[in-house]
Amino acid sequence: MLRIGLIGAGRIGHVHARSVTANPGATLSVVADVIPEVAAALADRYGARSSGDIDSIFTADDVDAVIICSPTPLHVPHILAAARAGKPALSEKPVAMETTAVDQLRTDLAGLDPIVMLGFNRRFDPSFHAIHTAVEAGEVGTVEQVTIISRDPAAPPKEYIAVSGGIFKDMTIHDFDTARYFLGDIATVSAVGQNLDPGLADSGDFDGAIITLTNARGASATITNSRHCASGYDQRLEVFGTQGSLLAENLRPTTVRRSTAEYTEAQDPYYDFFLERYEAAYAAELNEFISAVTQGRHPTPGIEDGAAALRIAEAAGEAARTGRTIAL
Amino acid sequence: MLRIGLIGAGRIGHVHARSVTANPGATLSVVADVIPEVAAALADRYGARSSGDIDSIFTADDVDAVIICSPTPLHVPHILAAARAGKPALSEKPVAMETTAVDQLRTDLAGLDPIVMLGFNRRFDPSFHAIHTAVEAGEVGTVEQVTIISRDPAAPPKEYIAVSGGIFKDMTIHDFDTARYFLGDIATVSAVGQNLDPGLADSGDFDGAIITLTNARGASATITNSRHCASGYDQRLEVFGTQGSLLAENLRPTTVRRSTAEYTEAQDPYYDFFLERYEAAYAAELNEFISAVTQGRHPTPGIEDGAAALRIAEAAGEAARTGRTIAL
Amino acid sequence: MLRIGLIGAGRIGHVHARSVTANPGATLSVVADVIPEVAAALADRYGARSSGDIDSIFTADDVDAVIICSPTPLHVPHILAAARAGKPALSEKPVAMETTAVDQLRTDLAGLDPIVMLGFNRRFDPSFHAIHTAVEAGEVGTVEQVTIISRDPAAPPKEYIAVSGGIFKDMTIHDFDTARYFLGDIATVSAVGQNLDPGLADSGDFDGAIITLTNARGASATITNSRHCASGYDQRLEVFGTQGSLLAENLRPTTVRRSTAEYTEAQDPYYDFFLERYEAAYAAELNEFISAVTQGRHPTPGIEDGAAALRIAEAAGEAARTGRTIAL
Amino acid sequence: MLRIGLIGAGRIGHVHARSVTANPGATLSVVADVIPEVAAALADRYGARSSGDIDSIFTADDVDAVIICSPTPLHVPHILAAARAGKPALSEKPVAMETTAVDQLRTDLAGLDPIVMLGFNRRFDPSFHAIHTAVEAGEVGTVEQVTIISRDPAAPPKEYIAVSGGIFKDMTIHDFDTARYFLGDIATVSAVGQNLDPGLADSGDFDGAIITLTNARGASATITNSRHCASGYDQRLEVFGTQGSLLAENLRPTTVRRSTAEYTEAQDPYYDFFLERYEAAYAAELNEFISAVTQGRHPTPGIEDGAAALRIAEAAGEAARTGRTIAL
């Protein structure tokens, strides 16, 4: 039974607290947050103890591994602290706001060989994962074109956007990892940014984007992002290869199809957002983390995957600003 | 080029006139109807001559084969006249209102060996036909359960129902033939009739029905009928066998899927009625008739198929009235 | 926190043990089974105590409510014992093998007014439940025809069939309850039984069936059952009304659609069986039981729902044997 | 009845000959081709006269309008000749190989005000057209992102590619017009070309491409092209707007869905190529041409639509070669 210390009791912290509790191989020992009341509220719900002192978690006897749900700028220090304490860590994405921070982390971790997993949960979505397995098994031949549609149901507050690092590091970062999941190392990045939402006109960020990636072989991934989508959280993936294609459709709460005089076979709106849409993915991700820790192996995706996605995000920003294809 | 004489210029006569004109192997020579103006109107549209004298069509030099679209009670005399004139005939369904009339026809046709095809057009629907081909090829193993959903978009006028022969002979007759297409000879018939439409309360006929058929082997066909369906003309078929199943979905004018905040993937209502829904089936049926005539062979379905469907319809009526399973 | 005593540690007992553990409003106190080792194995898995003495559960201080997963012939005595002990009970279906046993239970329970819920879990399936909610809200107008397809992935052993009570009480009982969920009291029952599986030829039971039910208003429910289905556990429901229809499709592990040179949009086989297919339903059913107990109200479905489904099952057996429609 | 002269008896000429014959408002008078035998073969099939002298068609008394199916380099001279002869023309796409040729055509046509329609048939596809109508009606709010998937079933011979003008002018030209159909004038073009097919390695052309277009408002269109697709001719369109989205699925010969132990709901491969896929579009396009000619109005799309698509194709070529976004 792996005893988990959870850092950060925000929205994503709640997701992991529930996953840990539901997982037969793990138990939630402690929840730490800089706001003690927030930590206590979450800890109480799942029968864990709480702490307002995050650093205490790295030395706690009842913590075998940590899950890092702190704000992005703290991911690197918390990963480092866990590594130094010899505690395996599952950190939320992105690993950092800047590639330079990851470079420093890499230097600081030299010789420690820590077990660190990055929370690119979509690799563990049952449908995306099944596509990956089928692709690896050669079902569609050689992969040529990956099409990713990824739209949020509604734009976050401008306050969130201001500190988010921008759409490419905040939102597309998941899609960049998905692209790498199927294409491996990315060679070129081109991007078009959109400013279509009047409510975000002065946010200083794009509210939509089209990004095209290629790998060294010339296979492509196309990502279509929007900060809003009337029908819900639109998350689709298609992998087209020489022998066929594999498509993951959106998830919905039920399988009901409604038919009336106006339309037929109408289905539910998609899940409203990532907690529901990727519930199974969070659970499977945690499973992989627990398995890796238990077996003493390095889980995937790791820090280098986070670093690679971050580099693509930075290149996408440059590509969107300059209108030039960026070579990595 | 097969020169066609068309008998009856009503709704179904128009369908066949168009099919004949569009078919490269046939030409429409003459349209005959007891109302000369009606015959002329249709004939003019397709560049054919017209006649108010139906009998003249059987002796006409410019008629190689006839298509019989007269009222049901005239199907038998027109089939007989065509047979005696040595002209192949494609007759609309049902072959007659009563099995006794078919028995008499069989007697009258003795020794003539006429080429007669019955217009059970659904056998020629591309989707139903593809299912039949797959079943014959053993794709689903042994057929065990056939499920037929067949609902009209809206009830016909009570005047029509009064002379229709009743729902089983008028509407379900097509489904009985579809059941025979997959199960062969029917051994037992049970049926439940429904009277749910207040507007048809005094029509003296059912406005919905559930019929269960079995063949000697024990395989079943279930038919669900309704005289109305808000979403359009609901025509589905599923064949379930030991190794899998085959399902024909409804047809729609486009493939468009609409997604909004209320629903996703909503499709068009089904085609409104049989002319659009079975347009390809009528054309393929005519092709088979022309091929058979040209090659001098007997097309399927023929008179005996019409007779068998009629017997099932009569048994269904008895089953619905008595609540007893009828053995054929 | 409702403390649950679980009676019977078989397959369905495992399902409920997991549901109870996962439910934030309940905890598994004790597992009782006549085979102590079987009880202990399940109890250990979820941190509960175990007992080989089932009767002890009714007097246990740490048991607020019981879940009855014993063999069907023991449902009635266990429901009665729970009622006499003043402990709410959730009993698996069917309530009994014979209507006479339910009549006796009703007599024995007189004056006790116990809280008893019957495990017709399909009412709690999110898709079926959503259809029910939509129907109740009038979305499809007046219900006219309910179509239920219900096929098991593979036949159980003949030993199971021998003591199952027969297909109608064992398998269709769920569909009878679903029919009642939408149609209310059933007025007539007709049925056709099938013997198509050579491996079950001497089982003394049907391996497939078509059942047609009507209510007093004349609305119908058609149930198609098979003991086997190559594609998995085939569970569909369609409710057709005057204004439209609602269809619940099968559930699958992923949303992946495969396209190759041979076919397009191929989806996963359905879930293999009821544990996976109805996992959400079992959880929701337990939620309703806990809510009802906590609020001191009678949950639905109850004993009378079980009695009604059993009467329909008995009528279906008679209908299939005699070929006659049975009035209830 | 509009009497049509058809120029060019190749593959697309056959399509138009059939459409003309099937259209009640038109008749095929003459087929002209530089190879008289080829002209005669097609003409005979539809009861028209034939000619080896293309110029004769512009002066023929029995020709009210022409359909130009000659090789692309002859489109401009044939459009000009028709205009000078006062005969309305429907010309296949692209209008020319180079924008300079269109500029010259514009000059040469000055003062003639001819009726010329360009054969961008996809605007007339019933599904794409229904989406356009819905968009115009405001069903999805403001259009933000258009996603076009367009893949041929198999690569043409290298000989064809050598004279095709390249993938952007030959294949994507249709998608550029579709993008304009929804976005209006295009402001920027970025593109990534792919060389993935070993069989086309030395063709000097891309065999796949991803193109991103934007209009002045910032709305985007993403086009994914491939010269091959195992599942058939993959033609999909999605229009995403502020209030919802509209998706046109692929067309297939039947609606059959196959389910087995390996997969469920598998559908037919897509139509193999454009003749079958866009059969209804060709017919509707011809209808619009006939209507416009009959009513004496200018049909859409016209020469300027062809010129605009050609400019985008040229910009896409430059964008793919340079990795720079091109402003139009």
PDB file of N, CA, C and O in Angstrom, chain B residues 127-171:
ATOM      1  N   SER B 127     -29.036  -1.669 -48.944  1.00  0.00           N
ATOM      2  CA  SER B 127     -28.603  -2.105 -47.613  1.00  0.00           C
ATOM      3  C   SER B 127     -29.190  -3.468 -47.248  1.00  0.00           C
ATOM      4  O   SER B 127     -28.485  -4.354 -46.761  1.00  0.00           O
ATOM      5  N   PHE B 128     -30.488  -3.645 -47.481  1.00  0.00           N
ATOM      6  CA  PHE B 128     -31.105  -4.943 -47.171  1.00  0.00           C
ATOM      7  C   PHE B 128     -30.475  -6.031 -48.044  1.00  0.00           C
ATOM      8  O   PHE B 128     -30.221  -7.150 -47.585  1.00  0.00           O
ATOM      9  N   HIS B 129     -30.238  -5.674 -49.296  1.00  0.00           N
ATOM     10  CA  HIS B 129     -29.660  -6.640 -50.228  1.00  0.00           C
ATOM     11  C   HIS B 129     -28.244  -7.020 -49.796  1.00  0.00           C
ATOM     12  O   HIS B 129     -27.849  -8.194 -49.860  1.00  0.00           O
ATOM     13  N   ALA B 130     -27.487  -6.020 -49.335  1.00  0.00           N
ATOM     14  CA  ALA B 130     -26.120  -6.306 -48.869  1.00  0.00           C
ATOM     15  C   ALA B 130     -26.150  -7.213 -47.646  1.00  0.00           C
ATOM     16  O   ALA B 130     -25.292  -8.091 -47.483  1.00  0.00           O
ATOM     17  N   ILE B 131     -27.132  -7.016 -46.787  1.00  0.00           N
ATOM     18  CA  ILE B 131     -27.259  -7.896 -45.623  1.00  0.00           C
ATOM     19  C   ILE B 131     -27.580  -9.315 -46.080  1.00  0.00           C
ATOM     20  O   ILE B 131     -27.011 -10.293 -45.598  1.00  0.00           O
ATOM     21  N   HIS B 132     -28.499  -9.422 -47.044  1.00  0.00           N
ATOM     22  CA  HIS B 132     -28.858 -10.749 -47.549  1.00  0.00           C
ATOM     23  C   HIS B 132     -27.647 -11.454 -48.146  1.00  0.00           C
ATOM     24  O   HIS B 132     -27.403 -12.645 -47.891  1.00  0.00           O
ATOM     25  N   THR B 133     -26.871 -10.710 -48.910  1.00  0.00           N
ATOM     26  CA  THR B 133     -25.668 -11.290 -49.515  1.00  0.00           C
ATOM     27  C   THR B 133     -24.697 -11.758 -48.441  1.00  0.00           C
ATOM     28  O   THR B 133     -24.123 -12.851 -48.536  1.00  0.00           O
ATOM     29  N   ALA B 134     -24.528 -10.935 -47.412  1.00  0.00           N
ATOM     30  CA  ALA B 134     -23.608 -11.300 -46.325  1.00  0.00           C
ATOM     31  C   ALA B 134     -24.127 -12.518 -45.571  1.00  0.00           C
ATOM     32  O   ALA B 134     -23.356 -13.408 -45.190  1.00  0.00           O
ATOM     33  N   VAL B 135     -25.435 -12.575 -45.359  1.00  0.00           N
ATOM     34  CA  VAL B 135     -26.020 -13.723 -44.661  1.00  0.00           C
ATOM     35  C   VAL B 135     -25.814 -14.993 -45.489  1.00  0.00           C
ATOM     36  O   VAL B 135     -25.388 -16.032 -44.972  1.00  0.00           O
ATOM     37  N   GLU B 136     -26.080 -14.886 -46.778  1.00  0.00           N
ATOM     38  CA  GLU B 136     -25.920 -16.053 -47.654  1.00  0.00           C
ATOM     39  C   GLU B 136     -24.468 -16.513 -47.677  1.00  0.00           C
ATOM     40  O   GLU B 136     -24.177 -17.701 -47.823  1.00  0.00           O
ATOM     41  N   ALA B 137     -23.550 -15.555 -47.521  1.00  0.00           N
ATOM     42  CA  ALA B 137     -22.118 -15.892 -47.508  1.00  0.00           C
ATOM     43  C   ALA B 137     -21.679 -16.433 -46.146  1.00  0.00           C
ATOM     44  O   ALA B 137     -20.507 -16.750 -45.959  1.00  0.00           O
ATOM     45  N   GLY B 138     -22.615 -16.511 -45.219  1.00  0.00           N
ATOM     46  CA  GLY B 138     -22.291 -17.106 -43.923  1.00  0.00           C
ATOM     47  C   GLY B 138     -21.613 -16.159 -42.950  1.00  0.00           C
ATOM     48  O   GLY B 138     -21.100 -16.587 -41.912  1.00  0.00           O
ATOM     49  N   GLU B 139     -21.648 -14.868 -43.236  1.00  0.00           N
ATOM     50  CA  GLU B 139     -20.913 -13.910 -42.400  1.00  0.00           C
ATOM     51  C   GLU B 139     -21.344 -13.902 -40.945  1.00  0.00           C
ATOM     52  O   GLU B 139     -20.531 -13.632 -40.057  1.00  0.00           O
ATOM     53  N   VAL B 140     -22.610 -14.147 -40.687  1.00  0.00           N
ATOM     54  CA  VAL B 140     -23.088 -14.119 -39.300  1.00  0.00           C
ATOM     55  C   VAL B 140     -23.460 -15.506 -38.803  1.00  0.00           C
ATOM     56  O   VAL B 140     -24.152 -15.660 -37.797  1.00  0.00           O
ATOM     57  N   GLY B 141     -23.009 -16.536 -39.493  1.00  0.00           N
ATOM     58  CA  GLY B 141     -23.331 -17.900 -39.080  1.00  0.00           C
ATOM     59  C   GLY B 141     -24.780 -18.226 -39.400  1.00  0.00           C
ATOM     60  O   GLY B 141     -25.315 -17.801 -40.429  1.00  0.00           O
ATOM     61  N   THR B 142     -25.423 -18.963 -38.496  1.00  0.00           N
ATOM     62  CA  THR B 142     -26.819 -19.329 -38.703  1.00  0.00           C
ATOM     63  C   THR B 142     -27.730 -18.223 -38.190  1.00  0.00           C
ATOM     64  O   THR B 142     -27.548 -17.739 -37.074  1.00  0.00           O
ATOM     65  N   VAL B 143     -28.705 -17.835 -39.015  1.00  0.00           N
ATOM     66  CA  VAL B 143     -29.633 -16.770 -38.614  1.00  0.00           C
ATOM     67  C   VAL B 143     -30.549 -17.261 -37.501  1.00  0.00           C
ATOM     68  O   VAL B 143     -31.125 -18.347 -37.597  1.00  0.00           O
ATOM     69  N   GLU B 144     -30.681 -16.467 -36.448  1.00  0.00           N
ATOM     70  CA  GLU B 144     -31.539 -16.857 -35.329  1.00  0.00           C
ATOM     71  C   GLU B 144     -32.688 -15.889 -35.080  1.00  0.00           C
ATOM     72  O   GLU B 144     -33.786 -16.311 -34.741  1.00  0.00           O
ATOM     73  N   GLN B 145     -32.420 -14.589 -35.196  1.00  0.00           N
ATOM     74  CA  GLN B 145     -33.459 -13.596 -34.880  1.00  0.00           C
ATOM     75  C   GLN B 145     -33.364 -12.437 -35.866  1.00  0.00           C
ATOM     76  O   GLN B 145     -32.307 -11.805 -35.987  1.00  0.00           O
ATOM     77  N   VAL B 146     -34.453 -12.161 -36.534  1.00  0.00           N
ATOM     78  CA  VAL B 146     -34.536 -11.021 -37.457  1.00  0.00           C
ATOM     79  C   VAL B 146     -35.436  -9.978 -36.805  1.00  0.00           C
ATOM     80  O   VAL B 146     -36.520 -10.310 -36.326  1.00  0.00           O
ATOM     81  N   THR B 147     -34.956  -8.748 -36.741  1.00  0.00           N
ATOM     82  CA  THR B 147     -35.752  -7.681 -36.131  1.00  0.00           C
ATOM     83  C   THR B 147     -36.034  -6.618 -37.181  1.00  0.00           C
ATOM     84  O   THR B 147     -35.110  -6.039 -37.743  1.00  0.00           O
ATOM     85  N   ILE B 148     -37.302  -6.402 -37.451  1.00  0.00           N
ATOM     86  CA  ILE B 148     -37.724  -5.437 -38.476  1.00  0.00           C
ATOM     87  C   ILE B 148     -38.524  -4.332 -37.806  1.00  0.00           C
ATOM     88  O   ILE B 148     -39.514  -4.596 -37.127  1.00  0.00           O
ATOM     89  N   ILE B 149     -38.054  -3.106 -37.962  1.00  0.00           N
ATOM     90  CA  ILE B 149     -38.820  -1.939 -37.509  1.00  0.00           C
ATOM     91  C   ILE B 149     -39.326  -1.254 -38.761  1.00  0.00           C
ATOM     92  O   ILE B 149     -38.540  -0.936 -39.656  1.00  0.00           O
ATOM     93  N   SER B 150     -40.617  -1.039 -38.847  1.00  0.00           N
ATOM     94  CA  SER B 150     -41.192  -0.470 -40.063  1.00  0.00           C
ATOM     95  C   SER B 150     -42.344   0.445 -39.672  1.00  0.00           C
ATOM     96  O   SER B 150     -43.408  -0.028 -39.276  1.00  0.00           O
ATOM     97  N   ARG B 151     -42.071   1.733 -39.742  1.00  0.00           N
ATOM     98  CA  ARG B 151     -43.092   2.709 -39.331  1.00  0.00           C
ATOM     99  C   ARG B 151     -43.265   3.739 -40.428  1.00  0.00           C
ATOM    100  O   ARG B 151     -42.284   4.301 -40.921  1.00  0.00           O
ATOM    101  N   ASP B 152     -44.498   4.004 -40.772  1.00  0.00           N
ATOM    102  CA  ASP B 152     -44.800   5.055 -41.744  1.00  0.00           C
ATOM    103  C   ASP B 152     -44.681   6.420 -41.072  1.00  0.00           C
ATOM    104  O   ASP B 152     -44.858   6.538 -39.864  1.00  0.00           O
ATOM    105  N   PRO B 153     -44.400   7.460 -41.846  1.00  0.00           N
ATOM    106  CA  PRO B 153     -44.291   8.791 -41.220  1.00  0.00           C
ATOM    107  C   PRO B 153     -45.626   9.306 -40.688  1.00  0.00           C
ATOM    108  O   PRO B 153     -45.666   9.948 -39.644  1.00  0.00           O
ATOM    109  N   ALA B 154     -46.711   9.018 -41.412  1.00  0.00           N
ATOM    110  CA  ALA B 154     -48.013   9.532 -40.972  1.00  0.00           C
ATOM    111  C   ALA B 154     -49.096   8.638 -41.546  1.00  0.00           C
ATOM    112  O   ALA B 154     -48.940   8.057 -42.620  1.00  0.00           O
ATOM    113  N   ALA B 155     -50.183   8.525 -40.812  1.00  0.00           N
ATOM    114  CA  ALA B 155     -51.266   7.646 -41.218  1.00  0.00           C
ATOM    115  C   ALA B 155     -51.897   8.136 -42.520  1.00  0.00           C
ATOM    116  O   ALA B 155     -52.010   9.341 -42.741  1.00  0.00           O
ATOM    117  N   PRO B 156     -52.316   7.212 -43.371  1.00  0.00           N
ATOM    118  CA  PRO B 156     -53.039   7.602 -44.578  1.00  0.00           C
ATOM    119  C   PRO B 156     -54.454   8.032 -44.193  1.00  0.00           C
ATOM    120  O   PRO B 156     -54.891   7.821 -43.061  1.00  0.00           O
ATOM    121  N   PRO B 157     -55.193   8.612 -45.130  1.00  0.00           N
ATOM    122  CA  PRO B 157     -56.583   8.986 -44.856  1.00  0.00           C
ATOM    123  C   PRO B 157     -57.411   7.742 -44.535  1.00  0.00           C
ATOM    124  O   PRO B 157     -57.107   6.642 -45.001  1.00  0.00           O
ATOM    125  N   LYS B 158     -58.443   7.943 -43.745  1.00  0.00           N
ATOM    126  CA  LYS B 158     -59.301   6.817 -43.398  1.00  0.00           C
ATOM    127  C   LYS B 158     -59.935   6.180 -44.637  1.00  0.00           C
ATOM    128  O   LYS B 158     -60.187   4.978 -44.661  1.00  0.00           O
ATOM    129  N   GLU B 159     -60.136   6.980 -45.675  1.00  0.00           N
ATOM    130  CA  GLU B 159     -60.707   6.445 -46.913  1.00  0.00           C
ATOM    131  C   GLU B 159     -59.761   5.402 -47.510  1.00  0.00           C
ATOM    132  O   GLU B 159     -60.190   4.387 -48.053  1.00  0.00           O
ATOM    133  N   TYR B 160     -58.482   5.700 -47.423  1.00  0.00           N
ATOM    134  CA  TYR B 160     -57.494   4.745 -47.942  1.00  0.00           C
ATOM    135  C   TYR B 160     -57.503   3.464 -47.113  1.00  0.00           C
ATOM    136  O   TYR B 160     -57.514   2.355 -47.641  1.00  0.00           O
ATOM    137  N   ILE B 161     -57.517   3.649 -45.784  1.00  0.00           N
ATOM    138  CA  ILE B 161     -57.488   2.485 -44.900  1.00  0.00           C
ATOM    139  C   ILE B 161     -58.692   1.582 -45.150  1.00  0.00           C
ATOM    140  O   ILE B 161     -58.582   0.359 -45.139  1.00  0.00           O
ATOM    141  N   ALA B 162     -59.822   2.207 -45.422  1.00  0.00           N
ATOM    142  CA  ALA B 162     -61.056   1.437 -45.609  1.00  0.00           C
ATOM    143  C   ALA B 162     -60.938   0.430 -46.747  1.00  0.00           C
ATOM    144  O   ALA B 162     -61.535  -0.649 -46.704  1.00  0.00           O
ATOM    145  N   VAL B 163     -60.155   0.754 -47.772  1.00  0.00           N
ATOM    146  CA  VAL B 163     -60.045  -0.153 -48.926  1.00  0.00           C
ATOM    147  C   VAL B 163     -58.668  -0.808 -49.004  1.00  0.00           C
ATOM    148  O   VAL B 163     -58.331  -1.446 -49.996  1.00  0.00           O
ATOM    149  N   SER B 164     -57.890  -0.642 -47.951  1.00  0.00           N
ATOM    150  CA  SER B 164     -56.489  -1.081 -48.016  1.00  0.00           C
ATOM    151  C   SER B 164     -56.320  -2.577 -47.792  1.00  0.00           C
ATOM    152  O   SER B 164     -55.247  -3.127 -48.036  1.00  0.00           O
ATOM    153  N   GLY B 165     -57.347  -3.218 -47.246  1.00  0.00           N
ATOM    154  CA  GLY B 165     -57.203  -4.627 -46.884  1.00  0.00           C
ATOM    155  C   GLY B 165     -56.720  -4.788 -45.454  1.00  0.00           C
ATOM    156  O   GLY B 165     -56.560  -5.903 -44.959  1.00  0.00           O
ATOM    157  N   GLY B 166     -56.438  -3.660 -44.798  1.00  0.00           N
ATOM    158  CA  GLY B 166     -55.964  -3.731 -43.411  1.00  0.00           C
ATOM    159  C   GLY B 166     -54.463  -3.683 -43.331  1.00  0.00           C
ATOM    160  O   GLY B 166     -53.755  -3.959 -44.301  1.00  0.00           O
ATOM    161  N   ILE B 167     -53.957  -3.298 -42.156  1.00  0.00           N
ATOM    162  CA  ILE B 167     -52.528  -3.036 -41.973  1.00  0.00           C
ATOM    163  C   ILE B 167     -51.645  -4.212 -42.383  1.00  0.00           C
ATOM    164  O   ILE B 167     -50.575  -4.026 -42.965  1.00  0.00           O
ATOM    165  N   PHE B 168     -52.112  -5.447 -42.139  1.00  0.00           N
ATOM    166  CA  PHE B 168     -51.241  -6.587 -42.419  1.00  0.00           C
ATOM    167  C   PHE B 168     -51.055  -6.816 -43.919  1.00  0.00           C
ATOM    168  O   PHE B 168     -49.964  -7.159 -44.364  1.00  0.00           O
ATOM    169  N   LYS B 169     -52.117  -6.590 -44.697  1.00  0.00           N
ATOM    170  CA  LYS B 169     -52.022  -6.804 -46.144  1.00  0.00           C
ATOM    171  C   LYS B 169     -51.498  -5.576 -46.868  1.00  0.00           C
ATOM    172  O   LYS B 169     -50.944  -5.675 -47.970  1.00  0.00           O
ATOM    173  N   ASP B 170     -51.660  -4.431 -46.237  1.00  0.00           N
ATOM    174  CA  ASP B 170     -51.302  -3.171 -46.898  1.00  0.00           C
ATOM    175  C   ASP B 170     -49.874  -2.739 -46.562  1.00  0.00           C
ATOM    176  O   ASP B 170     -49.116  -2.348 -47.440  1.00  0.00           O
ATOM    177  N   MET B 171     -49.532  -2.842 -45.303  1.00  0.00           N
ATOM    178  CA  MET B 171     -48.261  -2.296 -44.827  1.00  0.00           C
ATOM    179  C   MET B 171     -47.276  -3.409 -44.457  1.00  0.00           C
ATOM    180  O   MET B 171     -46.158  -3.459 -44.949  1.00  0.00           O
TER     181      MET B 171
END
